[in-house]
Amino acid sequence: METTTKLELLDPATLIPSAANPRVHSQRQIRELRASLREYGVVSPVLVDQERNIIAGHAVVEAALAECVPAVPCVYVEHLTPTQRKAYMIASNRLAEKSHWDDGLLDACLQELFDAGFDLRLTGFGEYRLSDALARDTAPDLPDGGQEIDQCRRGDLWELGSHRLLCGDATRPEDMRRLMRDERAWLLLTDPPYNVDYHGGTAEHLTIANDNLPADRFQAFLTDALTAARGALMPGAAFYIWYGASSTMQFLAACQAAKLPVHAYLVWVKNQFVLGRQDYNWQHEPCLAGGLAPADYDGCLYGWDARAGHRWFGGDGQGTVYFCDKPQESAEHPTMKPVELFARQIRNSTKKGELVLDPFCGSGTAVLAAETYGRRCRAMELSPHNCDVIIRRWEEMTGRKAVLLEGGAADGGTETAD
């Protein structure tokens, strides 16, 4: 077994990034790496070949250049063939992804760092994971064998009483048409990914799809999803779109591109804030609110066509701030919203019996809120695991059983029963 031993300090400007590197580094990651370099210095060496082509460490080099670091430690990898170097470029990233955190030890380490006054943002974890580690009650994980249903697969269309659930892709217009079946909703109420690379704090290590994209790709993803949703709304329909502060610009741009004019900013104030040794700790979560205009016009303006006036059933005296306790247990879904939070918005913007659309249904909060207040929900969720959670929560609430209307095929399409 050959070992690489030659190490040299090199000017990062002389290192050559590989055009074949398939790993994409977001600007947020580079900003975090720059902060890491300022705190720790350059600790991990960059791997290069004899011509100073980078094999591993592209992001470190990019961050070092941005920080004007004069030299970085580099290890020459001399014993690998060009084919092996390319393969190692992939393997070094992929093999690292196969590990997972011991959450008990991680929480203890984060708590110890917090108590010592260390800035926890330099660990690379975001506000939700830090909140789980430092502020939540020690809620037990789900019992062994308790909630692993695993009955859903991509393409499944389920009937939950008066509600429908499609295990599908919110960015695909054909999936939206299949869910809605020529119906149109009076309310779009949804909680898309926030692009914060969330990792859950329970033993299941839950993550969220499309939650770690480059900013431009995330904006395109949101635009596709909101455009598909807009096509399923009634003229004059209201919308509530929950979002993360770090991706505000992408959400606003996507709303404008989808012709969903935003005219109010709502805030959910939680009963606990996110501990992070910041000057102001996060204790709220924002939401975009607006209404769909029947006519196409610039999305930065607020208004409705006279043929479909503003619908509001919430009475007078409501402010832009919601006070609602955060759910303590997140073993089923990493960022579960309280049912009452969605219920208030459903009551304010729909009548009984009307349709509510949620293309990012997550753990099923919109379905449960609609069930509670006599609305009908059309829900879509990409993750089969989350669809299982939605079905189980609805069945436990109602005592009824969900019915599979159409089964998903292996390619995400549909199967027709003989």
mmCIF file of C-alpha atoms in Angstrom, residues 19-404:
data_model
loop_
_atom_site.group_PDB
_atom_site.id
_atom_site.type_symbol
_atom_site.label_atom_id
_atom_site.label_comp_id
_atom_site.label_asym_id
_atom_site.label_seq_id
_atom_site.Cartn_x
_atom_site.Cartn_y
_atom_site.Cartn_z
ATOM 1 C CA ALA A 19 -12.751 20.880 -14.703
ATOM 2 C CA ALA A 20 -14.003 17.355 -13.947
ATOM 3 C CA ASN A 21 -14.863 18.072 -10.303
ATOM 4 C CA PRO A 22 -18.558 17.125 -9.955
ATOM 5 C CA ARG A 23 -18.941 18.645 -6.502
ATOM 6 C CA VAL A 24 -20.812 21.976 -6.402
ATOM 7 C CA HIS A 25 -19.985 24.435 -3.617
ATOM 8 C CA SER A 26 -22.617 27.061 -2.844
ATOM 9 C CA GLN A 27 -21.725 30.629 -1.967
ATOM 10 C CA ARG A 28 -23.139 30.016 1.507
ATOM 11 C CA GLN A 29 -20.706 27.138 2.005
ATOM 12 C CA ILE A 30 -17.798 29.291 0.839
ATOM 13 C CA ARG A 31 -18.820 32.036 3.283
ATOM 14 C CA GLU A 32 -18.910 29.486 6.100
ATOM 15 C CA LEU A 33 -15.515 28.095 5.063
ATOM 16 C CA ARG A 34 -14.071 31.600 5.063
ATOM 17 C CA ALA A 35 -15.316 32.077 8.621
ATOM 18 C CA SER A 36 -13.805 28.696 9.496
ATOM 19 C CA LEU A 37 -10.431 29.720 8.055
ATOM 20 C CA ARG A 38 -10.482 32.918 10.100
ATOM 21 C CA GLU A 39 -11.170 30.930 13.276
ATOM 22 C CA TYR A 40 -9.069 27.791 12.790
ATOM 23 C CA GLY A 41 -6.640 28.631 10.000
ATOM 24 C CA VAL A 42 -5.971 26.180 7.167
ATOM 25 C CA VAL A 43 -5.962 22.823 8.948
ATOM 26 C CA SER A 44 -6.808 20.275 6.244
ATOM 27 C CA PRO A 45 -4.258 19.987 3.416
ATOM 28 C CA VAL A 46 -5.230 20.247 -0.238
ATOM 29 C CA LEU A 47 -4.430 17.211 -2.404
ATOM 30 C CA VAL A 48 -2.692 18.010 -5.709
ATOM 31 C CA ASP A 49 -0.808 16.196 -8.456
ATOM 32 C CA GLN A 50 2.671 17.085 -9.722
ATOM 33 C CA GLU A 51 1.266 19.819 -11.988
ATOM 34 C CA ARG A 52 -0.631 21.338 -9.034
ATOM 35 C CA ASN A 53 -4.015 20.222 -10.335
ATOM 36 C CA ILE A 54 -6.402 19.983 -7.379
ATOM 37 C CA ILE A 55 -7.639 16.482 -6.539
ATOM 38 C CA ALA A 56 -9.390 17.291 -3.250
ATOM 39 C CA GLY A 57 -9.897 20.600 -1.484
ATOM 40 C CA HIS A 58 -11.491 22.793 -4.150
ATOM 41 C CA ALA A 59 -13.728 24.622 -1.670
ATOM 42 C CA VAL A 60 -10.848 25.263 0.744
ATOM 43 C CA VAL A 61 -8.801 26.799 -2.066
ATOM 44 C CA GLU A 62 -11.720 28.999 -3.161
ATOM 45 C CA ALA A 63 -12.254 30.200 0.409
ATOM 46 C CA ALA A 64 -8.506 30.756 0.918
ATOM 47 C CA LEU A 65 -8.328 32.904 -2.219
ATOM 48 C CA ALA A 66 -11.278 34.981 -1.014
ATOM 49 C CA GLU A 67 -9.535 35.455 2.347
ATOM 50 C CA CYS A 68 -6.201 36.350 0.662
ATOM 51 C CA VAL A 69 -4.422 33.480 2.425
ATOM 52 C CA PRO A 70 -0.823 33.557 1.113
ATOM 53 C CA ALA A 71 -0.150 29.820 1.335
ATOM 54 C CA VAL A 72 -2.022 26.601 2.029
ATOM 55 C CA PRO A 73 -0.601 23.179 2.973
ATOM 56 C CA CYS A 74 -0.668 20.825 -0.007
ATOM 57 C CA VAL A 75 0.060 17.111 -0.218
ATOM 58 C CA TYR A 76 1.359 15.775 -3.514
ATOM 59 C CA VAL A 77 -0.403 12.595 -4.628
ATOM 60 C CA GLU A 78 2.181 10.960 -6.879
ATOM 61 C CA HIS A 79 1.258 7.282 -6.937
ATOM 62 C CA LEU A 80 -2.212 7.487 -8.520
ATOM 63 C CA THR A 81 -2.947 7.250 -12.224
ATOM 64 C CA PRO A 82 -5.082 9.981 -13.869
ATOM 65 C CA THR A 83 -8.050 7.612 -13.789
ATOM 66 C CA GLN A 84 -7.518 6.856 -10.104
ATOM 67 C CA ARG A 85 -7.211 10.559 -9.303
ATOM 68 C CA LYS A 86 -10.550 11.254 -10.958
ATOM 69 C CA ALA A 87 -12.151 8.329 -9.112
ATOM 70 C CA TYR A 88 -10.698 9.482 -5.790
ATOM 71 C CA MET A 89 -12.127 12.960 -6.391
ATOM 72 C CA ILE A 90 -15.572 11.340 -6.283
ATOM 73 C CA ALA A 91 -14.854 8.753 -3.592
ATOM 74 C CA SER A 92 -13.416 11.233 -1.083
ATOM 75 C CA ASN A 93 -16.720 13.105 -1.100
ATOM 76 C CA ARG A 94 -19.091 10.176 -1.394
ATOM 77 C CA LEU A 95 -17.515 8.025 1.329
ATOM 78 C CA ALA A 96 -17.683 10.919 3.792
ATOM 79 C CA GLU A 97 -21.424 11.184 3.138
ATOM 80 C CA LYS A 98 -21.954 7.614 4.360
ATOM 81 C CA SER A 99 -21.218 8.459 8.000
ATOM 82 C CA HIS A 100 -23.802 9.844 10.411
ATOM 83 C CA TRP A 101 -23.832 11.718 13.687
ATOM 84 C CA ASP A 102 -24.167 10.221 17.140
ATOM 85 C CA ASP A 103 -26.796 12.744 18.178
ATOM 86 C CA GLY A 104 -26.302 12.281 21.905
ATOM 87 C CA LEU A 105 -22.581 12.988 21.684
ATOM 88 C CA LEU A 106 -23.127 15.800 19.183
ATOM 89 C CA ASP A 107 -25.695 17.506 21.406
ATOM 90 C CA ALA A 108 -23.345 17.217 24.383
ATOM 91 C CA CYS A 109 -20.466 18.725 22.381
ATOM 92 C CA LEU A 110 -22.611 21.595 21.130
ATOM 93 C CA GLN A 111 -23.866 22.290 24.649
ATOM 94 C CA GLU A 112 -20.290 22.290 25.979
ATOM 95 C CA LEU A 113 -19.176 24.713 23.251
ATOM 96 C CA PHE A 114 -22.164 26.949 23.908
ATOM 97 C CA ASP A 115 -21.447 27.027 27.641
ATOM 98 C CA ALA A 116 -17.851 28.009 26.833
ATOM 99 C CA GLY A 117 -19.073 30.981 24.807
ATOM 100 C CA PHE A 118 -18.046 29.589 21.417
ATOM 101 C CA ASP A 119 -19.851 30.871 18.307
ATOM 102 C CA LEU A 120 -21.769 27.749 17.272
ATOM 103 C CA ARG A 121 -22.238 29.034 13.739
ATOM 104 C CA LEU A 122 -18.603 28.059 13.175
ATOM 105 C CA THR A 123 -19.541 24.388 13.567
ATOM 106 C CA GLY A 124 -21.392 24.522 10.251
ATOM 107 C CA PHE A 125 -24.801 23.673 11.722
ATOM 108 C CA GLY A 126 -27.797 25.892 11.069
ATOM 109 C CA GLU A 127 -30.296 27.431 13.430
ATOM 110 C CA TYR A 128 -32.762 24.515 13.432
ATOM 111 C CA ARG A 129 -30.195 21.882 14.410
ATOM 112 C CA LEU A 130 -28.706 24.131 17.079
ATOM 113 C CA SER A 131 -32.187 24.742 18.439
ATOM 114 C CA ASP A 132 -32.784 20.988 18.604
ATOM 115 C CA ALA A 133 -29.526 20.485 20.494
ATOM 116 C CA LEU A 134 -29.770 23.355 22.956
ATOM 117 C CA ALA A 135 -33.353 24.471 23.390
ATOM 118 C CA ARG A 136 -35.646 21.502 22.959
ATOM 119 C CA ASP A 137 -36.921 19.175 25.627
ATOM 120 C CA THR A 138 -35.308 15.759 25.510
ATOM 121 C CA ALA A 139 -38.259 14.144 23.775
ATOM 122 C CA PRO A 140 -37.829 10.414 23.228
ATOM 123 C CA ASP A 141 -37.416 9.026 19.742
ATOM 124 C CA LEU A 142 -40.157 6.925 18.251
ATOM 125 C CA PRO A 143 -40.387 3.448 19.757
ATOM 126 C CA ASP A 144 -38.728 0.577 17.938
ATOM 127 C CA GLY A 145 -40.855 -0.534 15.039
ATOM 128 C CA GLY A 146 -43.465 2.053 15.935
ATOM 129 C CA GLN A 147 -43.906 4.370 12.990
ATOM 130 C CA GLU A 148 -42.045 2.850 10.042
ATOM 131 C CA ILE A 149 -44.960 2.321 7.685
ATOM 132 C CA ASP A 150 -43.096 2.309 4.352
ATOM 133 C CA GLN A 151 -46.300 1.838 2.386
ATOM 134 C CA CYS A 152 -45.962 4.793 -0.014
ATOM 135 C CA ARG A 153 -43.877 5.070 -3.127
ATOM 136 C CA ARG A 154 -43.386 7.740 -5.755
ATOM 137 C CA GLY A 155 -46.458 8.215 -7.917
ATOM 138 C CA ASP A 156 -48.981 6.937 -5.356
ATOM 139 C CA LEU A 157 -52.233 8.911 -5.208
ATOM 140 C CA TRP A 158 -54.123 8.512 -1.923
ATOM 141 C CA GLU A 159 -57.567 9.517 -0.742
ATOM 142 C CA LEU A 160 -57.794 10.590 2.895
ATOM 143 C CA GLY A 161 -61.492 11.189 3.383
ATOM 144 C CA SER A 162 -62.192 14.445 1.535
ATOM 145 C CA HIS A 163 -58.465 15.095 1.014
ATOM 146 C CA ARG A 164 -56.033 13.802 -1.614
ATOM 147 C CA LEU A 165 -52.309 13.154 -1.281
ATOM 148 C CA LEU A 166 -49.915 12.594 -4.189
ATOM 149 C CA CYS A 167 -46.387 11.329 -3.609
ATOM 150 C CA GLY A 168 -45.030 13.504 -6.385
ATOM 151 C CA ASP A 169 -42.875 16.397 -7.526
ATOM 152 C CA ALA A 170 -44.278 19.899 -6.989
ATOM 153 C CA THR A 171 -42.212 21.271 -9.878
ATOM 154 C CA ARG A 172 -43.887 18.983 -12.438
ATOM 155 C CA PRO A 173 -47.088 20.453 -13.948
ATOM 156 C CA GLU A 174 -48.231 16.938 -14.863
ATOM 157 C CA ASP A 175 -48.079 15.917 -11.189
ATOM 158 C CA MET A 176 -50.088 18.998 -10.232
ATOM 159 C CA ARG A 177 -52.735 18.207 -12.866
ATOM 160 C CA ARG A 178 -52.952 14.632 -11.624
ATOM 161 C CA LEU A 179 -53.467 15.797 -8.046
ATOM 162 C CA MET A 180 -56.038 18.483 -8.816
ATOM 163 C CA ARG A 181 -58.117 16.695 -11.502
ATOM 164 C CA ASP A 182 -59.404 19.987 -12.987
ATOM 165 C CA GLU A 183 -60.241 21.358 -9.526
ATOM 166 C CA ARG A 184 -58.948 24.728 -8.367
ATOM 167 C CA ALA A 185 -58.036 25.808 -4.853
ATOM 168 C CA TRP A 186 -58.987 28.993 -3.011
ATOM 169 C CA LEU A 187 -55.807 28.900 -0.934
ATOM 170 C CA LEU A 188 -52.154 28.005 -1.464
ATOM 171 C CA LEU A 189 -50.674 27.243 1.964
ATOM 172 C CA THR A 190 -47.229 25.708 1.903
ATOM 173 C CA ASP A 191 -43.868 25.385 3.658
ATOM 174 C CA PRO A 192 -41.185 24.702 1.001
ATOM 175 C CA PRO A 193 -37.562 23.822 1.778
ATOM 176 C CA TYR A 194 -35.631 26.839 3.098
ATOM 177 C CA ASN A 195 -32.288 25.892 1.475
ATOM 178 C CA VAL A 196 -30.567 25.725 4.865
ATOM 179 C CA ASP A 197 -29.221 22.142 4.538
ATOM 180 C CA TYR A 198 -31.251 20.997 7.542
ATOM 181 C CA HIS A 199 -30.341 17.753 9.323
ATOM 182 C CA GLY A 200 -32.778 16.491 11.921
ATOM 183 C CA GLY A 201 -31.792 15.945 15.508
ATOM 184 C CA THR A 202 -33.456 12.577 16.083
ATOM 185 C CA ALA A 203 -32.096 9.089 15.593
ATOM 186 C CA GLU A 204 -33.594 9.016 12.085
ATOM 187 C CA HIS A 205 -31.211 11.798 10.903
ATOM 188 C CA LEU A 206 -34.008 13.260 8.792
ATOM 189 C CA THR A 207 -33.138 15.642 5.985
ATOM 190 C CA ILE A 208 -35.183 17.683 3.511
ATOM 191 C CA ALA A 209 -34.999 17.272 -0.271
ATOM 192 C CA ASN A 210 -33.835 20.293 -2.317
ATOM 193 C CA ASP A 211 -32.594 21.983 0.868
ATOM 194 C CA ASN A 212 -28.959 22.532 -0.153
ATOM 195 C CA LEU A 213 -28.921 23.980 -3.674
ATOM 196 C CA PRO A 214 -26.899 26.848 -5.161
ATOM 197 C CA ALA A 215 -28.940 30.056 -4.936
ATOM 198 C CA ASP A 216 -29.779 30.212 -8.649
ATOM 199 C CA ARG A 217 -30.893 26.586 -8.790
ATOM 200 C CA PHE A 218 -32.954 27.000 -5.616
ATOM 201 C CA GLN A 219 -34.695 30.044 -7.080
ATOM 202 C CA ALA A 220 -35.449 28.114 -10.287
ATOM 203 C CA PHE A 221 -36.772 25.209 -8.205
ATOM 204 C CA LEU A 222 -39.113 27.532 -6.288
ATOM 205 C CA THR A 223 -40.231 29.281 -9.467
ATOM 206 C CA ASP A 224 -41.148 25.984 -11.126
ATOM 207 C CA ALA A 225 -43.101 24.830 -8.072
ATOM 208 C CA LEU A 226 -44.965 28.104 -7.517
ATOM 209 C CA THR A 227 -45.772 28.433 -11.219
ATOM 210 C CA ALA A 228 -47.285 24.948 -11.223
ATOM 211 C CA ALA A 229 -49.248 25.790 -8.064
ATOM 212 C CA ARG A 230 -50.534 29.076 -9.494
ATOM 213 C CA GLY A 231 -52.083 27.166 -12.379
ATOM 214 C CA ALA A 232 -54.183 25.246 -9.850
ATOM 215 C CA LEU A 233 -55.591 28.317 -8.048
ATOM 216 C CA MET A 234 -58.868 30.181 -8.407
ATOM 217 C CA PRO A 235 -58.687 33.822 -9.582
ATOM 218 C CA GLY A 236 -58.319 35.939 -6.458
ATOM 219 C CA ALA A 237 -57.021 33.023 -4.369
ATOM 220 C CA ALA A 238 -54.841 33.833 -1.376
ATOM 221 C CA PHE A 239 -51.467 32.308 -0.628
ATOM 222 C CA TYR A 240 -49.246 31.855 2.422
ATOM 223 C CA ILE A 241 -45.680 30.758 1.719
ATOM 224 C CA TRP A 242 -43.376 30.067 4.665
ATOM 225 C CA TYR A 243 -39.707 30.821 4.028
ATOM 226 C CA GLY A 244 -36.308 31.165 5.674
ATOM 227 C CA ALA A 245 -34.669 34.544 6.207
ATOM 228 C CA SER A 246 -31.406 33.452 4.566
ATOM 229 C CA SER A 247 -33.211 32.762 1.268
ATOM 230 C CA THR A 248 -35.617 35.723 1.267
ATOM 231 C CA MET A 249 -34.419 37.049 -2.089
ATOM 232 C CA GLN A 250 -34.930 33.691 -3.815
ATOM 233 C CA PHE A 251 -38.466 33.372 -2.433
ATOM 234 C CA LEU A 252 -39.404 36.928 -3.446
ATOM 235 C CA ALA A 253 -37.969 36.505 -6.936
ATOM 236 C CA ALA A 254 -39.771 33.177 -7.373
ATOM 237 C CA CYS A 255 -43.086 34.710 -6.288
ATOM 238 C CA GLN A 256 -42.627 37.523 -8.778
ATOM 239 C CA ALA A 257 -41.708 35.119 -11.590
ATOM 240 C CA ALA A 258 -44.753 32.966 -10.791
ATOM 241 C CA LYS A 259 -47.009 36.069 -10.797
ATOM 242 C CA LEU A 260 -47.882 35.741 -7.117
ATOM 243 C CA PRO A 261 -47.796 39.343 -5.829
ATOM 244 C CA VAL A 262 -46.643 39.541 -2.208
ATOM 245 C CA HIS A 263 -48.342 42.221 -0.123
ATOM 246 C CA ALA A 264 -47.767 41.253 3.491
ATOM 247 C CA TYR A 265 -45.017 39.716 5.625
ATOM 248 C CA LEU A 266 -46.233 37.590 8.508
ATOM 249 C CA VAL A 267 -44.142 36.338 11.414
ATOM 250 C CA TRP A 268 -44.477 33.277 13.639
ATOM 251 C CA VAL A 269 -43.060 33.993 17.104
ATOM 252 C CA LYS A 270 -42.068 30.754 18.824
ATOM 253 C CA ASN A 271 -42.136 29.986 22.513
ATOM 254 C CA GLN A 272 -38.371 29.391 22.434
ATOM 255 C CA PHE A 273 -35.569 31.028 20.536
ATOM 256 C CA VAL A 274 -32.642 29.475 18.698
ATOM 257 C CA LEU A 275 -29.492 29.612 20.799
ATOM 258 C CA GLY A 276 -26.454 30.565 18.777
ATOM 259 C CA ARG A 277 -24.418 33.168 20.700
ATOM 260 C CA GLN A 278 -25.670 35.857 18.340
ATOM 261 C CA ASP A 279 -26.532 39.406 19.393
ATOM 262 C CA TYR A 280 -30.184 38.657 18.564
ATOM 263 C CA ASN A 281 -31.271 35.020 18.805
ATOM 264 C CA TRP A 282 -33.905 33.866 16.301
ATOM 265 C CA GLN A 283 -37.330 33.417 17.879
ATOM 266 C CA HIS A 284 -39.488 33.884 14.804
ATOM 267 C CA GLU A 285 -40.096 32.465 11.348
ATOM 268 C CA PRO A 286 -41.352 34.569 8.430
ATOM 269 C CA CYS A 287 -44.168 33.928 5.960
ATOM 270 C CA LEU A 288 -45.039 35.589 2.654
ATOM 271 C CA ALA A 289 -48.712 36.386 2.206
ATOM 272 C CA GLY A 290 -50.459 37.559 -0.905
ATOM 273 C CA GLY A 291 -53.263 37.100 -3.353
ATOM 274 C CA LEU A 292 -53.462 35.864 -6.910
ATOM 275 C CA ALA A 293 -54.675 38.470 -9.373
ATOM 276 C CA PRO A 294 -56.935 37.160 -12.154
ATOM 277 C CA ALA A 295 -55.114 39.305 -14.726
ATOM 278 C CA ASP A 296 -51.418 38.941 -15.526
ATOM 279 C CA TYR A 297 -49.465 41.990 -14.437
ATOM 280 C CA ASP A 298 -46.248 42.931 -12.641
ATOM 281 C CA GLY A 299 -46.001 40.879 -9.450
ATOM 282 C CA CYS A 300 -44.606 43.738 -7.358
ATOM 283 C CA LEU A 301 -48.023 45.447 -7.259
ATOM 284 C CA TYR A 302 -50.818 44.568 -4.868
ATOM 285 C CA GLY A 303 -54.382 44.253 -6.120
ATOM 286 C CA TRP A 304 -57.123 42.117 -7.594
ATOM 287 C CA ASP A 305 -59.314 42.282 -10.623
ATOM 288 C CA ALA A 306 -62.742 43.703 -9.753
ATOM 289 C CA ARG A 307 -64.368 40.458 -10.903
ATOM 290 C CA ALA A 308 -62.680 38.621 -8.061
ATOM 291 C CA GLY A 309 -62.434 40.858 -5.047
ATOM 292 C CA HIS A 310 -60.365 40.297 -1.948
ATOM 293 C CA ARG A 311 -61.686 37.455 0.212
ATOM 294 C CA TRP A 312 -61.089 37.786 3.958
ATOM 295 C CA PHE A 313 -62.932 35.944 6.717
ATOM 296 C CA GLY A 314 -60.702 36.789 9.675
ATOM 297 C CA GLY A 315 -62.466 39.889 10.958
ATOM 298 C CA ASP A 316 -60.742 43.066 12.101
ATOM 299 C CA GLY A 317 -57.837 43.520 14.456
ATOM 300 C CA GLN A 318 -55.445 40.785 13.286
ATOM 301 C CA GLY A 319 -51.772 41.704 13.216
ATOM 302 C CA THR A 320 -48.868 40.344 11.205
ATOM 303 C CA VAL A 321 -47.467 38.353 14.142
ATOM 304 C CA TYR A 322 -48.567 34.848 15.181
ATOM 305 C CA PHE A 323 -47.760 33.618 18.678
ATOM 306 C CA CYS A 324 -47.773 29.830 18.652
ATOM 307 C CA ASP A 325 -45.740 27.204 20.508
ATOM 308 C CA LYS A 326 -43.224 25.208 18.507
ATOM 309 C CA PRO A 327 -43.799 21.417 18.495
ATOM 310 C CA GLN A 328 -41.287 19.768 20.810
ATOM 311 C CA GLU A 329 -40.897 16.448 19.021
ATOM 312 C CA SER A 330 -39.558 16.142 15.498
ATOM 313 C CA ALA A 331 -38.939 12.412 15.135
ATOM 314 C CA GLU A 332 -41.365 12.157 12.203
ATOM 315 C CA HIS A 333 -40.418 15.300 10.278
ATOM 316 C CA PRO A 334 -37.479 17.639 10.940
ATOM 317 C CA THR A 335 -39.302 21.017 10.768
ATOM 318 C CA MET A 336 -42.894 20.235 11.712
ATOM 319 C CA LYS A 337 -45.268 23.221 11.960
ATOM 320 C CA PRO A 338 -48.016 23.384 14.624
ATOM 321 C CA VAL A 339 -51.498 22.626 13.262
ATOM 322 C CA GLU A 340 -52.986 25.766 14.836
ATOM 323 C CA LEU A 341 -50.559 27.941 12.862
ATOM 324 C CA PHE A 342 -51.923 26.668 9.541
ATOM 325 C CA ALA A 343 -55.477 26.553 10.896
ATOM 326 C CA ARG A 344 -55.506 30.318 11.489
ATOM 327 C CA GLN A 345 -54.531 31.001 7.896
ATOM 328 C CA ILE A 346 -57.063 28.504 6.559
ATOM 329 C CA ARG A 347 -59.851 30.126 8.592
ATOM 330 C CA ASN A 348 -58.825 33.610 7.478
ATOM 331 C CA SER A 349 -58.818 32.887 3.743
ATOM 332 C CA THR A 350 -61.291 30.066 2.980
ATOM 333 C CA LYS A 351 -64.840 28.950 3.662
ATOM 334 C CA LYS A 352 -65.878 25.496 4.808
ATOM 335 C CA GLY A 353 -65.745 22.932 2.030
ATOM 336 C CA GLU A 354 -63.280 24.897 -0.103
ATOM 337 C CA LEU A 355 -60.000 23.532 -1.422
ATOM 338 C CA VAL A 356 -56.594 24.205 0.128
ATOM 339 C CA LEU A 357 -53.449 23.350 -1.873
ATOM 340 C CA ASP A 358 -50.133 22.395 -0.250
ATOM 341 C CA PRO A 359 -47.482 21.203 -2.755
ATOM 342 C CA PHE A 360 -44.833 20.743 -0.015
ATOM 343 C CA CYS A 361 -46.950 18.985 2.596
ATOM 344 C CA GLY A 362 -44.098 17.676 4.754
ATOM 345 C CA SER A 363 -45.618 16.049 7.832
ATOM 346 C CA GLY A 364 -49.227 16.825 6.849
ATOM 347 C CA THR A 365 -49.957 19.919 8.937
ATOM 348 C CA ALA A 366 -52.151 21.409 6.186
ATOM 349 C CA VAL A 367 -54.141 18.165 5.895
ATOM 350 C CA LEU A 368 -54.796 18.033 9.642
ATOM 351 C CA ALA A 369 -55.744 21.718 9.800
ATOM 352 C CA ALA A 370 -58.113 21.307 6.840
ATOM 353 C CA GLU A 371 -59.650 18.211 8.434
ATOM 354 C CA THR A 372 -60.170 20.060 11.714
ATOM 355 C CA TYR A 373 -61.971 23.015 10.139
ATOM 356 C CA GLY A 374 -63.971 21.364 7.379
ATOM 357 C CA ARG A 375 -61.817 22.236 4.384
ATOM 358 C CA ARG A 376 -60.567 19.863 1.697
ATOM 359 C CA CYS A 377 -56.821 19.638 1.155
ATOM 360 C CA ARG A 378 -54.982 18.707 -2.021
ATOM 361 C CA ALA A 379 -51.514 17.784 -0.821
ATOM 362 C CA MET A 380 -48.306 16.799 -2.577
ATOM 363 C CA GLU A 381 -45.102 15.526 -1.003
ATOM 364 C CA LEU A 382 -41.954 14.219 -2.683
ATOM 365 C CA SER A 383 -40.745 11.953 0.141
ATOM 366 C CA PRO A 384 -42.460 8.541 0.490
ATOM 367 C CA HIS A 385 -41.458 8.566 4.174
ATOM 368 C CA ASN A 386 -43.237 11.870 4.725
ATOM 369 C CA CYS A 387 -46.299 10.589 2.867
ATOM 370 C CA ASP A 388 -46.375 7.669 5.295
ATOM 371 C CA VAL A 389 -46.275 10.170 8.178
ATOM 372 C CA ILE A 390 -49.113 12.229 6.661
ATOM 373 C CA ILE A 391 -51.307 9.151 6.239
ATOM 374 C CA ARG A 392 -50.577 7.871 9.741
ATOM 375 C CA ARG A 393 -51.303 11.236 11.382
ATOM 376 C CA TRP A 394 -54.593 11.617 9.505
ATOM 377 C CA GLU A 395 -55.654 8.039 10.314
ATOM 378 C CA GLU A 396 -54.854 8.550 14.006
ATOM 379 C CA MET A 397 -56.811 11.821 14.055
ATOM 380 C CA THR A 398 -59.918 10.510 12.287
ATOM 381 C CA GLY A 399 -59.977 6.780 13.043
ATOM 382 C CA ARG A 400 -60.465 6.142 9.315
ATOM 383 C CA LYS A 401 -58.225 4.470 6.744
ATOM 384 C CA ALA A 402 -56.613 6.057 3.713
ATOM 385 C CA VAL A 403 -57.451 4.554 0.307
ATOM 386 C CA LEU A 404 -54.900 4.102 -2.491
#
